[in-house]
Coordinates of C-alpha atoms and ligand atoms in Angstrom, one line a residue:
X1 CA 12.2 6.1 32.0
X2 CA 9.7 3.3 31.5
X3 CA 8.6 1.8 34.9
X4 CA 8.5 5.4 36.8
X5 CA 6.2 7.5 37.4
X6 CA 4.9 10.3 35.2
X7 CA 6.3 13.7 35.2
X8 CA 5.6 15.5 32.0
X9 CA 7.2 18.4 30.9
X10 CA 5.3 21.8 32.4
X11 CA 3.4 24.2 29.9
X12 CA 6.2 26.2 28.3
X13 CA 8.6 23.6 28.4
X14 CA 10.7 23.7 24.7
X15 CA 10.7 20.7 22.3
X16 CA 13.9 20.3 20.9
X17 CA 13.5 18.8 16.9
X18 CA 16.3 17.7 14.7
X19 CA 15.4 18.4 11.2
X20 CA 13.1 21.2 9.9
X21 CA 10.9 19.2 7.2
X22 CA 7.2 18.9 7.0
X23 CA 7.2 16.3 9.8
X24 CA 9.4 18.3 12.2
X25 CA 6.5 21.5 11.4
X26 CA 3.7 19.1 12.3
X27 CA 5.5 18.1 15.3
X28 CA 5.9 21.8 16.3
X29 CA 2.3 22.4 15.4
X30 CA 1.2 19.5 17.6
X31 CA 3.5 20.7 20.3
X32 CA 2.2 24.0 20.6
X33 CA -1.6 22.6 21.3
X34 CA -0.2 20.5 24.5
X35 CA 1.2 24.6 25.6
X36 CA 5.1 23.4 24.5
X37 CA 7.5 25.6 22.4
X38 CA 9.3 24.1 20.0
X39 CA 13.0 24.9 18.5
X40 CA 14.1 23.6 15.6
X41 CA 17.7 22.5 14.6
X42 CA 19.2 21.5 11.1
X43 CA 21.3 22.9 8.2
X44 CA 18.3 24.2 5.9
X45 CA 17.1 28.0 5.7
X46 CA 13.8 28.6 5.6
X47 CA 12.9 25.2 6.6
X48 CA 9.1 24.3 6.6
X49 CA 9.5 23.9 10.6
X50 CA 10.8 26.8 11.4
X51 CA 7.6 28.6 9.6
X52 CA 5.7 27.9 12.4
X53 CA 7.9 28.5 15.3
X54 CA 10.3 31.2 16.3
X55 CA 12.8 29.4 17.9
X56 CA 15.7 27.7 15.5
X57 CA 18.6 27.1 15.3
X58 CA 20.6 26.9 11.7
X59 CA 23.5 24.6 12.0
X60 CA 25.2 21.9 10.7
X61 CA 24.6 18.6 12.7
X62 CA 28.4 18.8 13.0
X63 CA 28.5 21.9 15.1
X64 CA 29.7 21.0 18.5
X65 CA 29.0 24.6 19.9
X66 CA 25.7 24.8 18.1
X67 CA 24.6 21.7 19.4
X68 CA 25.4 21.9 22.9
X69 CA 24.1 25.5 22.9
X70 CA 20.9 24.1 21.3
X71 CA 20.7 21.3 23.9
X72 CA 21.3 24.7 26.6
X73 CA 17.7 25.8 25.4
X74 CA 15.5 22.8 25.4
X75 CA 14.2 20.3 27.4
X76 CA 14.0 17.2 25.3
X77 CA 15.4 16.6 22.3
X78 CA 13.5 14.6 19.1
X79 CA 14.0 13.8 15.6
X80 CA 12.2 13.8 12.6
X81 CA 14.2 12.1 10.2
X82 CA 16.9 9.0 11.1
X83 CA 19.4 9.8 8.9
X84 CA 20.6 12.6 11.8
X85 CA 24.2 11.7 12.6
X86 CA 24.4 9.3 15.2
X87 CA 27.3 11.6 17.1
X88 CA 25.1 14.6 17.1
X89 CA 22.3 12.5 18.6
X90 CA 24.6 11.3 21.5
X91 CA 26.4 14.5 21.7
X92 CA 23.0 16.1 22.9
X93 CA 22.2 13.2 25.1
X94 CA 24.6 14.3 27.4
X95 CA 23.1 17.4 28.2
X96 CA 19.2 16.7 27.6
X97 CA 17.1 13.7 27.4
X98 CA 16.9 12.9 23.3
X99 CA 13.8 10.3 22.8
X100 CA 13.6 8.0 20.9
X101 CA 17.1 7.6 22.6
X102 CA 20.0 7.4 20.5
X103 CA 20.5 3.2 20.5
X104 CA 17.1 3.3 19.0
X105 CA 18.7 5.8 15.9
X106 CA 21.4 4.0 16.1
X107 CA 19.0 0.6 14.7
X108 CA 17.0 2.2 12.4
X109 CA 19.6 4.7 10.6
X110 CA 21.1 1.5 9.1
X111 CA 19.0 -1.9 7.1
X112 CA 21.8 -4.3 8.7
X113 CA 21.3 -3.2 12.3
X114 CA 17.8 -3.0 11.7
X115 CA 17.2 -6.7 10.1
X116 CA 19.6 -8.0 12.9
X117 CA 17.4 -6.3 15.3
X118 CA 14.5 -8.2 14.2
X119 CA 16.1 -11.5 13.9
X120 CA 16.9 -11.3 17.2
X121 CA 13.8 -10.2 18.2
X122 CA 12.5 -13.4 16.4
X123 CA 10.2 -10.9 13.7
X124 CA 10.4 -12.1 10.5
X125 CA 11.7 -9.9 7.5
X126 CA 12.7 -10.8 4.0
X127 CA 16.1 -13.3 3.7
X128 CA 19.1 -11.1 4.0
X129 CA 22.7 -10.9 3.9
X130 CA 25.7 -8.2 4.4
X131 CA 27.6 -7.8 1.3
X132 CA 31.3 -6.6 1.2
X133 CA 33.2 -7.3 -2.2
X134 CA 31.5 -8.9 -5.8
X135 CA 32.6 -12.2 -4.4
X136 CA 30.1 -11.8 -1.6
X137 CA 27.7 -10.8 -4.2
X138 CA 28.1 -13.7 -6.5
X139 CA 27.9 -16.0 -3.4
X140 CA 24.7 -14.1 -1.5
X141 CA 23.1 -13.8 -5.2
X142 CA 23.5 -17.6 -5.4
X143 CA 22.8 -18.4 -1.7
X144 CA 19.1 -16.1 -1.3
X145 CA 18.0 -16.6 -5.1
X146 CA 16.8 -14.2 -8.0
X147 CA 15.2 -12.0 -8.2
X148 CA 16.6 -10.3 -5.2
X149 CA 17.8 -6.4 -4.3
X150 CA 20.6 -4.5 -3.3
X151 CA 20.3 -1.9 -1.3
X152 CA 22.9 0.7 0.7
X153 CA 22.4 0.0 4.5
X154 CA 22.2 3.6 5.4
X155 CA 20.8 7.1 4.0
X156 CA 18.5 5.6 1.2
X157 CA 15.1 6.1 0.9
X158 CA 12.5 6.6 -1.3
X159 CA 14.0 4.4 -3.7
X160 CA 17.5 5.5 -3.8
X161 CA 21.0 3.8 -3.3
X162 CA 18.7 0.1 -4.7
X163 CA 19.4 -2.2 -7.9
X164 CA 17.0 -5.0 -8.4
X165 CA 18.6 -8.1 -9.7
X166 CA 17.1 -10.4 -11.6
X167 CA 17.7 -13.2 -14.0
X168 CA 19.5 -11.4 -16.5
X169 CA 21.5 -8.4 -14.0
X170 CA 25.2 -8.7 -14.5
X171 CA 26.8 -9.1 -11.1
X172 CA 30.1 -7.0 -12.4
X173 CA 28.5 -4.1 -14.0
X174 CA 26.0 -3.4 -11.3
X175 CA 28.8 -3.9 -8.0
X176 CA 30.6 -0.1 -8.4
X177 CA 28.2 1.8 -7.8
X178 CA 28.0 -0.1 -4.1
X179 CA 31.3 0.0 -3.7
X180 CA 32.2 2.9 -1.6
X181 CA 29.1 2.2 0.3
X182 CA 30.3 -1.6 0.9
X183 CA 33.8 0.3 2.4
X184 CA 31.9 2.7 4.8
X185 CA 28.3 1.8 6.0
X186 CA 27.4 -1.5 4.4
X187 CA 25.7 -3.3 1.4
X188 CA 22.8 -5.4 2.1
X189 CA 21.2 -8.0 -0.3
X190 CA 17.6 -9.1 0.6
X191 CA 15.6 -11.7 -1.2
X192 CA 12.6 -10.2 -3.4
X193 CA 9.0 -10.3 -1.6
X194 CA 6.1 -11.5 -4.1
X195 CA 4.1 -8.8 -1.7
X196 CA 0.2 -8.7 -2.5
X197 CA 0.2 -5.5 0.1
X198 CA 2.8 -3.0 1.5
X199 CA 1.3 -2.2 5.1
X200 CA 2.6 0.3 8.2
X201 CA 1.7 0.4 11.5
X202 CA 2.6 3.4 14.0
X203 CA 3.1 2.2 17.3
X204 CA 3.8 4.7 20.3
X205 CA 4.9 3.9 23.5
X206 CA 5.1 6.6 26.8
X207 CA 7.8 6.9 29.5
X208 CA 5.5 5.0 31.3
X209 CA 5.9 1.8 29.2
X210 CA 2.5 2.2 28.4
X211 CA 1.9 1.1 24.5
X212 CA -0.7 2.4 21.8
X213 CA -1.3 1.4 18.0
X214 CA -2.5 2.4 14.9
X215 CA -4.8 0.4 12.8
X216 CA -2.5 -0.6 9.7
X217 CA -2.5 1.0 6.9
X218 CA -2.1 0.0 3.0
X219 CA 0.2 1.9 1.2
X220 CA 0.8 2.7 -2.5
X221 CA 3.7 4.1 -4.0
X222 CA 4.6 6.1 -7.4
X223 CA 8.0 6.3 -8.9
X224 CA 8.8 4.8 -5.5
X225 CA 7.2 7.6 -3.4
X226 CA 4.4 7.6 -1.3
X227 CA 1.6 8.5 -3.0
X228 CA -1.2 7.0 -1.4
X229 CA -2.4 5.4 2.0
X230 CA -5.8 3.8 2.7
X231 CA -7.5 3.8 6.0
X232 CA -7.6 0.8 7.1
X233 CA -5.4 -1.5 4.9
X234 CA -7.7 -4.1 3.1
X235 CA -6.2 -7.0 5.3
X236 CA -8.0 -9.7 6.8
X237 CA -8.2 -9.4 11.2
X238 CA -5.3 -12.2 11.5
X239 CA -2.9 -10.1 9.7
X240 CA -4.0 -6.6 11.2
X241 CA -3.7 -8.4 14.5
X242 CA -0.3 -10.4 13.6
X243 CA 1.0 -6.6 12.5
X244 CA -0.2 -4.8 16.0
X245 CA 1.3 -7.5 17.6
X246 CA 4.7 -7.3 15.7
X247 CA 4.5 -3.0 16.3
X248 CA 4.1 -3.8 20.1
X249 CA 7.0 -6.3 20.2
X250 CA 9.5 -4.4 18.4
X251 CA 8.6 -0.9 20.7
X252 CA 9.2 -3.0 23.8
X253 CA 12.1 -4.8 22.3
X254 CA 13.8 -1.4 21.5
X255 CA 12.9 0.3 24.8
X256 CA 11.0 2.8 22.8
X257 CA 9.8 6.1 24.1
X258 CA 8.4 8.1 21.0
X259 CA 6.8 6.6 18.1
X260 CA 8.0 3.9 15.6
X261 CA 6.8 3.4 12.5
X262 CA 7.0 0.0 10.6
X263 CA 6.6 -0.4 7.4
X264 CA 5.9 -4.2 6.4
X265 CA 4.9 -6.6 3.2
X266 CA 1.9 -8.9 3.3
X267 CA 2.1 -12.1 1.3
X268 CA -0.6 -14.1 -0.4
X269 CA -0.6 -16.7 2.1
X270 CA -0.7 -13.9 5.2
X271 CA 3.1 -13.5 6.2
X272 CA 4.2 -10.3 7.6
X273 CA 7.5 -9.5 7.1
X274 CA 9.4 -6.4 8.5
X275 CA 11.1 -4.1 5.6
X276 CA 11.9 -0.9 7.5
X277 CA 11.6 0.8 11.2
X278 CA 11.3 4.7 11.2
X279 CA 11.7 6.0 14.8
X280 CA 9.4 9.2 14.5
X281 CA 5.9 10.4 12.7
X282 CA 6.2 9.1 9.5
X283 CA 4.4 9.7 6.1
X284 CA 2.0 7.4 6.2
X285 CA 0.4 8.5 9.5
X286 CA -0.6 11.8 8.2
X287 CA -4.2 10.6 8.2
X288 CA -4.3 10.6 11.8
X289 CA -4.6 14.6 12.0
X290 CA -7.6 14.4 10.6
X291 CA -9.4 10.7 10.8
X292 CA -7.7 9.8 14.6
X293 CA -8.5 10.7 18.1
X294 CA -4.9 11.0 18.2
X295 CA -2.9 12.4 15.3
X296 CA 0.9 10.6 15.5
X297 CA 2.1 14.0 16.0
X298 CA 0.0 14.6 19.0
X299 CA 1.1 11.2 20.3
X300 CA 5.2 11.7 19.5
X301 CA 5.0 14.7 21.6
X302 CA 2.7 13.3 24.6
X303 CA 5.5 10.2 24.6
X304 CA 8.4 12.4 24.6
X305 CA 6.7 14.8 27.3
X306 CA 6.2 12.0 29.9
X307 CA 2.3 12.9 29.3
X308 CA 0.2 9.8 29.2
X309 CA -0.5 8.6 25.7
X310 CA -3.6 9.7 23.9
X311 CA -6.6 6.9 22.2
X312 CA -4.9 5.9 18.6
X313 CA -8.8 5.0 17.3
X314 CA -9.4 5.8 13.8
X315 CA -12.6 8.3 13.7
X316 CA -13.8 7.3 9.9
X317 CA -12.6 5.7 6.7
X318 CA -9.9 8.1 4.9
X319 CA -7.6 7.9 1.7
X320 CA -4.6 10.3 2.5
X321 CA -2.9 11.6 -1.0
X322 CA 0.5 13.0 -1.3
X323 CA 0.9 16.6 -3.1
X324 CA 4.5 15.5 -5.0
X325 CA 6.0 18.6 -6.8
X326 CA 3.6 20.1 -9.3
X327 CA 0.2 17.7 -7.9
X328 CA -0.1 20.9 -5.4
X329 CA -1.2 22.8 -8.2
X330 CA -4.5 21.4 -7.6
X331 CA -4.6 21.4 -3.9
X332 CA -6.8 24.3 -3.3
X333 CA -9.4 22.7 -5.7
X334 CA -9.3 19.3 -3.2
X335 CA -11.3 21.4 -1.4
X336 CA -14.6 21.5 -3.3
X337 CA -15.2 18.1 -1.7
X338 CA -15.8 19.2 1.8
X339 CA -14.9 16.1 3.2
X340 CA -11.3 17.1 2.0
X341 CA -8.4 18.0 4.3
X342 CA -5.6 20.1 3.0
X343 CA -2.0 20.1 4.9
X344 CA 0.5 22.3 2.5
X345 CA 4.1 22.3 3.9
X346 CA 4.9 26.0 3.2
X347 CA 7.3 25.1 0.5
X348 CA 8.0 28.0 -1.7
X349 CA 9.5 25.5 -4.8
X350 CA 7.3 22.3 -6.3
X351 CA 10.1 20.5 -6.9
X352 CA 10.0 17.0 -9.3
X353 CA 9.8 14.5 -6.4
X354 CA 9.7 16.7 -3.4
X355 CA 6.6 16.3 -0.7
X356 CA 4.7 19.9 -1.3
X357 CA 1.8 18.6 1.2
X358 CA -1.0 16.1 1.8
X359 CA -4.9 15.4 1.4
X360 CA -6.8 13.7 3.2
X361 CA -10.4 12.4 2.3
X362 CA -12.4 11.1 4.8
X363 CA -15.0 8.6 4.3
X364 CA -18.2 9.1 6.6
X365 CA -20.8 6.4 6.0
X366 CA -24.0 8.0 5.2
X367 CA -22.6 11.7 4.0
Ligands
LIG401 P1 12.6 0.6 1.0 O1 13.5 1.8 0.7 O2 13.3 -0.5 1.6 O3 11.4 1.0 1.7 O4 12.2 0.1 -0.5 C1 11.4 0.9 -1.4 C2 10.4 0.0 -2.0 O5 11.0 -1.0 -2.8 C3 9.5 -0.7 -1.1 O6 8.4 0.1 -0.7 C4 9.0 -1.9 -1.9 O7 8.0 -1.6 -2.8 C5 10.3 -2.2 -2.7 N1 11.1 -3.2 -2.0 C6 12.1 -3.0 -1.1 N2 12.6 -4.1 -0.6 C7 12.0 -5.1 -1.2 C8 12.0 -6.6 -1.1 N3 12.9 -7.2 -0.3 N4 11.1 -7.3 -1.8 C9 10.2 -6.7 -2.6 N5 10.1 -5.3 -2.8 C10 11.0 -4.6 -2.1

């Protein structure tokens, strides 16, 4: 654990991932550079992951047996999405080391935790508040000021499980879809950032304690997806360095030993305020397989492995696009520009709204 010495995982050594997605396949990709095997758990047949590896296992995350069979076979055990129950993630971790460790899931799986955790780690975020009933709402509504936004604690993304309320929302009619989320996992109200930026910052930190970071990045978003991230964000040095320093805080904070990525909203007059924490490779770090010394996915597994952490440095300029359900009908033609990178997920259905792969342009000065 952090302080010791290193002793990284041997050549051969299996990579247990949670989750089978695109990030879970780049993770096993990365793996099997550094000599590791990788075996891949979660629900899903014919999971991109599991393309690239032959060892999976297909089970629910519910599956006592499966799980402790699973955690049997490997020799450390990652993510590659937080939403992974919380039980399965400390179910494994007492057979096999699971980094990040499951207290870090256990923050970023849920908006409340993860806000708390920041206010207590004196990082700023947007004003929030928990919200239980429609009382609460009227009150909190009243309290932060509109426009503001309601959002579940846990298992949105991209969008989902949010209602923005502004000066003309109706309180009443917008409460029961929240409802059952207030009951179980939570309701959180935050006050509306003016943002001028959305920025993310990947920050990894070894079993030795050892910390690396990313440059940030600026991120743009369609139909609240990801749809593009520029390399580095237009930000002015204070902020860059006021979001580096936030990333190293909060991996210390949590006792980190992976990679955390932070998503975060610049203001107009150069605040920095946490939105979310995402404790593994994360979307807008794909531009580091091709425009870093380090890709993240390189880095997850050298943190996880006990190896020492490789250089984060950005190599070039680069403008990473996502391929979002049909837009990979045009990936092969990307690659005219030969300063084009393609990444496709091996996704056999371009779904509306689903992630079929990534470009990535770089930008070399003078070619
Ligand atoms: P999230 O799921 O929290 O990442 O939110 C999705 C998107 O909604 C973010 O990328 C922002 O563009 C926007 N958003 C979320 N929370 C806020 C907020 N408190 N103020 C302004 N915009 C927000």
């Amino acid at each position: 654990m952090p302080g010791g010495a290193l002793t990284p995982l041997p050549p051969g050594a299996v990579i247990g991932i949670l989750g089978g997605g695109q990030l879970g396949r780049m993770t096993a990709q990365a793996a099997a550079s550094l000599g590791y095997r990788s075996h891949i758990y979660g629900p899903e047949a014919d999971a991109p992951a599991t393309q690239v590896t032959p060892l999976s296992t297909q089970a629910d995350y519910t599956d006592q047996a499966a799980l402790r069979d699973f955690a049997k076979a490997v020799d450390v055990v990652t993510y590659e999405f937080e939403n992974v129950p919380f039980a399965a993630a400390e179910t494994l971790a007492r057979y096999v080391p699971v980094r990040p460790g499951p207290g870090v899931l256990h923050i970023c799986q849920n908006r409340l935790r993860e806000k708390n955790f920041c206010n207590e780690s004196e990082v700023p975020t947007a004003p929030y508040a928990a919200v239980a009933d429609l009382a609460a709402l009227r009150q909190q509504v009243e309290k932060i000021g509109r426009p503001c936004v309601l959002k579940t604690a846990e298992m949105g993304y991209d969008g989902k499980g949010q209602a923005m309320i502004d000066r003309d929302s109706d309180l009443e009619a917008i409460w029961p879809s929240f409802a059952t989320a207030a009951a179980t996992s939570g309701v959180i109200l935050e006050g509306f950032i003016d943002f001028r930026l959305e920025i993310s910052v990947l920050v990894a930190r070894g079993m030795d304690g050892a910390r690396q970071t990313y440059v940030p990045v600026e991120n743009h978003h369609k139909n609240h997806i990801l749809d593009q991230t520029i390399v580095p964000a237009r930000v002015t040095p204070r902020v860059a360095d006021k979001a580096e320093g936030i990333a190293r805080h909060l991996a210390e904070k949590i006792d980190l030993v992976g990679l955390l990525a932070i998503e975060m909203f610049v203001t107009a007059d150069e605040r920095v305020l946490v939105n979310e924490l995402a404790p593994r490779p994360h979307n807008s770090g794909h531009w580091t397989l091709d425009a870093a010394v380090t890709s993240q996915f390189e880095q997850t597994v050298r943190a996880i492995a006990g190896l020492p952490l490789g250089a984060p440095e950005r190599l070039c300029e680069a403008v990473m696009k996502n391929l979002i359900g049909d837009e990979v009908a045009s990936a092969q033609a990307a690659l005219t520009d030969p300063n084009v990178k393609l990444h496709l997920y091996g996704k056999a259905e371009a779904r509306p709204g689903r992630k079929m792969g990534h470009t990535t342009k770089l930008i070399r000065r003078g070619t």
